[in-house]
Amino acid sequence: MIDLYYWGTPNGHKVAIALEEMALDYKIYPINIMENDQFQADFLKISPNNKIPAIVDQQGPRGEPISIFESGAILQYLGRKTGMFYPSDEQERVEVEQWLMWQMGGLGPMLGQNHHFNKFAAEKIPYAIDRYVSESKRLYGVLNKQLIGQKYVAGAYSIADMAILPWLLRHDWQSIQLEDYPHVQDYIERLTARSAVQKALSIQV
């Protein structure tokens, strides 16, 4: 059994998708980030950076529980644990890791800032909005080019796709017109047709 500390954000969706795709048993512990649950002492023992998601695997690699924070690290751990969606061949693994790190270091943070300044900031700052919308468009262009001639970002379906998809689902928050990125649009449709993805995205807490 895996304990999933979760809220319905793109980063939370990533790990829920992986758990569903890998058919792992899990229990959800809601962390309501709107009420600052992420700053509670018990949660900080698991996720010292006070961010969701985090997991506790009750059957860790040494036969005892292990806690993991940071969504990318969780995806890599689950991929190694199950041998699914994270290849053991080094060249194939590097392909997956490149795109996973691209999401972690670029797509997620830049789109997150886009969300903040476009949708949530109390003051509309044109410079900030233009900066993050422009960077979002650049990143969508990178992904669109990568998907030419292939269904998934690293060849076969992988944890990299699970990490990328949830951020794309909020394109309407990002001033992104999907018709400008047809390969990304097809990619979203392809991934959201998967039953495990649908189940993970339907979680209500």
GROMACS .gro file of C-alpha atoms in nm:
model
  205
    1MET     CA    1   0.000   0.000   0.000
    2ILE     CA    2   0.121   0.347  -0.090
    3ASP     CA    3   0.003   0.655   0.096
    4LEU     CA    4  -0.044   0.947  -0.144
    5TYR     CA    5  -0.044   1.296   0.004
    6TYR     CA    6  -0.237   1.478  -0.263
    7TRP     CA    7  -0.424   1.780  -0.385
    8GLY     CA    8  -0.575   1.824  -0.732
    9THR     CA    9  -0.294   2.023  -0.892
   10PRO     CA   10  -0.089   1.929  -1.200
   11ASN     CA   11   0.185   1.793  -0.975
   12GLY     CA   12  -0.066   1.593  -0.775
   13HIS     CA   13  -0.220   1.453  -1.093
   14LYS     CA   14   0.120   1.326  -1.215
   15VAL     CA   15   0.162   1.079  -0.932
   16ALA     CA   16  -0.202   0.971  -0.933
   17ILE     CA   17  -0.167   0.890  -1.304
   18ALA     CA   18   0.145   0.683  -1.238
   19LEU     CA   19  -0.019   0.489  -0.955
   20GLU     CA   20  -0.318   0.411  -1.175
   21GLU     CA   21  -0.107   0.318  -1.478
   22MET     CA   22   0.110   0.090  -1.264
   23ALA     CA   23  -0.194  -0.066  -1.091
   24LEU     CA   24  -0.051   0.002  -0.746
   25ASP     CA   25  -0.273   0.004  -0.438
   26TYR     CA   26  -0.282   0.346  -0.278
   27LYS     CA   27  -0.470   0.552  -0.025
   28ILE     CA   28  -0.519   0.926  -0.061
   29TYR     CA   29  -0.447   1.166   0.223
   30PRO     CA   30  -0.580   1.507   0.114
   31ILE     CA   31  -0.351   1.804   0.177
   32ASN     CA   32  -0.565   2.111   0.127
   33ILE     CA   33  -0.317   2.369   0.008
   34MET     CA   34  -0.588   2.636   0.018
   35GLU     CA   35  -0.603   2.590   0.395
   36ASN     CA   36  -0.225   2.559   0.444
   37ASP     CA   37  -0.231   2.189   0.534
   38GLN     CA   38   0.111   2.165   0.367
   39PHE     CA   39   0.266   2.353   0.660
   40GLN     CA   40   0.148   2.108   0.925
   41ALA     CA   41   0.427   1.942   1.121
   42ASP     CA   42   0.323   1.586   1.036
   43PHE     CA   43   0.328   1.661   0.664
   44LEU     CA   44   0.662   1.842   0.684
   45LYS     CA   45   0.820   1.523   0.819
   46ILE     CA   46   0.733   1.364   0.484
   47SER     CA   47   0.773   1.665   0.256
   48PRO     CA   48   1.017   1.916   0.412
   49ASN     CA   49   0.970   2.156   0.120
   50ASN     CA   50   0.599   2.185   0.215
   51LYS     CA   51   0.481   2.088  -0.135
   52ILE     CA   52   0.250   1.819  -0.263
   53PRO     CA   53   0.259   1.545  -0.375
   54ALA     CA   54   0.448   1.315  -0.145
   55ILE     CA   55   0.421   0.943  -0.086
   56VAL     CA   56   0.497   0.688   0.180
   57ASP     CA   57   0.555   0.339   0.043
   58GLN     CA   58   0.477   0.101   0.325
   59GLN     CA   59   0.682  -0.167   0.149
   60GLY     CA   60   1.002   0.022   0.075
   61PRO     CA   61   1.324  -0.121  -0.069
   62ARG     CA   62   1.457  -0.229   0.272
   63GLY     CA   63   1.131  -0.387   0.376
   64GLU     CA   64   1.028  -0.082   0.575
   65PRO     CA   65   0.836   0.237   0.492
   66ILE     CA   66   1.006   0.502   0.281
   67SER     CA   67   0.881   0.858   0.228
   68ILE     CA   68   0.951   1.050  -0.094
   69PHE     CA   69   0.880   1.409  -0.192
   70GLU     CA   70   0.922   1.590  -0.527
   71SER     CA   71   0.698   1.457  -0.803
   72GLY     CA   72   0.982   1.372  -1.042
   73ALA     CA   73   1.163   1.168  -0.777
   74ILE     CA   74   0.838   0.989  -0.695
   75LEU     CA   75   0.781   0.899  -1.062
   76GLN     CA   76   1.135   0.765  -1.095
   77TYR     CA   77   1.098   0.562  -0.776
   78LEU     CA   78   0.768   0.411  -0.885
   79GLY     CA   79   0.912   0.335  -1.228
   80ARG     CA   80   1.205   0.149  -1.072
   81LYS     CA   81   0.982  -0.027  -0.820
   82THR     CA   82   0.747  -0.166  -1.082
   83GLY     CA   83   0.977  -0.183  -1.385
   84MET     CA   84   0.707   0.002  -1.579
   85PHE     CA   85   0.720   0.316  -1.796
   86TYR     CA   86   1.086   0.382  -1.702
   87PRO     CA   87   1.319   0.172  -1.919
   88SER     CA   88   1.621  -0.011  -1.785
   89ASP     CA   89   1.818   0.036  -2.108
   90GLU     CA   90   2.046   0.333  -2.039
   91GLN     CA   91   1.996   0.511  -2.371
   92GLU     CA   92   1.619   0.478  -2.348
   93ARG     CA   93   1.625   0.585  -1.983
   94VAL     CA   94   1.824   0.898  -2.067
   95GLU     CA   95   1.560   0.992  -2.325
   96VAL     CA   96   1.291   0.965  -2.060
   97GLU     CA   97   1.495   1.151  -1.798
   98GLN     CA   98   1.573   1.440  -2.032
   99TRP     CA   99   1.204   1.509  -2.086
  100LEU     CA  100   1.115   1.448  -1.724
  101MET     CA  101   1.374   1.708  -1.620
  102TRP     CA  102   1.250   1.940  -1.896
  103GLN     CA  103   0.909   1.928  -1.735
  104MET     CA  104   1.042   1.963  -1.381
  105GLY     CA  105   1.284   2.246  -1.455
  106GLY     CA  106   1.105   2.429  -1.736
  107LEU     CA  107   0.749   2.347  -1.829
  108GLY     CA  108   0.608   2.321  -1.478
  109PRO     CA  109   0.777   2.626  -1.323
  110MET     CA  110   0.715   2.852  -1.623
  111LEU     CA  111   0.352   2.751  -1.666
  112GLY     CA  112   0.307   2.784  -1.291
  113GLN     CA  113   0.428   3.144  -1.306
  114ASN     CA  114   0.200   3.198  -1.605
  115HIS     CA  115  -0.093   3.076  -1.395
  116HIS     CA  116   0.002   3.305  -1.109
  117PHE     CA  117   0.040   3.629  -1.303
  118ASN     CA  118  -0.240   3.559  -1.552
  119LYS     CA  119  -0.503   3.426  -1.313
  120PHE     CA  120  -0.425   3.472  -0.945
  121ALA     CA  121  -0.210   3.782  -0.891
  122ALA     CA  122  -0.395   4.065  -0.719
  123GLU     CA  123  -0.221   4.312  -0.949
  124LYS     CA  124  -0.200   4.260  -1.325
  125ILE     CA  125   0.160   4.320  -1.427
  126PRO     CA  126   0.186   4.332  -1.809
  127TYR     CA  127   0.562   4.269  -1.813
  128ALA     CA  128   0.529   3.952  -1.603
  129ILE     CA  129   0.230   3.826  -1.801
  130ASP     CA  130   0.406   3.884  -2.132
  131ARG     CA  131   0.724   3.719  -2.007
  132TYR     CA  132   0.560   3.398  -1.890
  133VAL     CA  133   0.312   3.371  -2.175
  134SER     CA  134   0.601   3.408  -2.421
  135GLU     CA  135   0.802   3.140  -2.242
  136SER     CA  136   0.498   2.913  -2.229
  137LYS     CA  137   0.456   2.948  -2.604
  138ARG     CA  138   0.823   2.867  -2.658
  139LEU     CA  139   0.794   2.552  -2.446
  140TYR     CA  140   0.479   2.440  -2.626
  141GLY     CA  141   0.674   2.487  -2.949
  142VAL     CA  142   0.959   2.270  -2.821
  143LEU     CA  143   0.713   1.996  -2.729
  144ASN     CA  144   0.523   2.027  -3.056
  145LYS     CA  145   0.847   1.977  -3.252
  146GLN     CA  146   0.949   1.679  -3.037
  147LEU     CA  147   0.619   1.505  -3.107
  148ILE     CA  148   0.653   1.518  -3.485
  149GLY     CA  149   0.652   1.158  -3.604
  150GLN     CA  150   0.603   0.999  -3.263
  151LYS     CA  151   0.317   0.944  -3.022
  152TYR     CA  152   0.502   1.007  -2.698
  153VAL     CA  153   0.773   1.246  -2.592
  154ALA     CA  154   1.052   0.991  -2.543
  155GLY     CA  155   0.939   0.727  -2.792
  156ALA     CA  156   0.739   0.483  -2.579
  157TYR     CA  157   0.483   0.596  -2.323
  158SER     CA  158   0.668   0.679  -2.002
  159ILE     CA  159   0.674   0.865  -1.673
  160ALA     CA  160   0.781   1.173  -1.872
  161ASP     CA  161   0.442   1.182  -2.045
  162MET     CA  162   0.269   1.140  -1.708
  163ALA     CA  163   0.460   1.443  -1.581
  164ILE     CA  164   0.395   1.664  -1.882
  165LEU     CA  165   0.026   1.601  -1.949
  166PRO     CA  166  -0.134   1.761  -1.640
  167TRP     CA  167   0.030   2.095  -1.709
  168LEU     CA  168  -0.104   2.100  -2.064
  169LEU     CA  169  -0.460   2.048  -1.945
  170ARG     CA  170  -0.465   2.407  -1.818
  171HIS     CA  171  -0.373   2.561  -2.151
  172ASP     CA  172  -0.673   2.790  -2.124
  173TRP     CA  173  -0.512   2.949  -1.816
  174GLN     CA  174  -0.191   3.002  -2.013
  175SER     CA  175  -0.316   3.206  -2.313
  176ILE     CA  176  -0.229   2.907  -2.533
  177GLN     CA  177  -0.428   2.829  -2.846
  178LEU     CA  178  -0.387   2.456  -2.901
  179GLU     CA  179  -0.456   2.483  -3.274
  180ASP     CA  180  -0.116   2.656  -3.297
  181TYR     CA  181   0.043   2.334  -3.168
  182PRO     CA  182  -0.135   2.050  -3.352
  183HIS     CA  183   0.101   1.774  -3.237
  184VAL     CA  184   0.053   1.879  -2.875
  185GLN     CA  185  -0.322   1.886  -2.928
  186ASP     CA  186  -0.315   1.529  -3.064
  187TYR     CA  187  -0.088   1.426  -2.774
  188ILE     CA  188  -0.334   1.557  -2.517
  189GLU     CA  189  -0.620   1.373  -2.685
  190ARG     CA  190  -0.415   1.053  -2.704
  191LEU     CA  191  -0.316   1.060  -2.338
  192THR     CA  192  -0.653   1.162  -2.198
  193ALA     CA  193  -0.813   0.870  -2.380
  194ARG     CA  194  -0.623   0.629  -2.153
  195SER     CA  195  -0.850   0.479  -1.887
  196ALA     CA  196  -0.589   0.510  -1.610
  197VAL     CA  197  -0.541   0.878  -1.690
  198GLN     CA  198  -0.916   0.936  -1.684
  199LYS     CA  199  -0.947   0.763  -1.347
  200ALA     CA  200  -0.662   0.964  -1.196
  201LEU     CA  201  -0.798   1.295  -1.326
  202SER     CA  202  -1.143   1.219  -1.187
  203ILE     CA  203  -1.022   1.194  -0.825
  204GLN     CA  204  -1.223   1.419  -0.595
  205VAL     CA  205  -1.093   1.520  -0.253
   0.00000   0.00000   0.00000
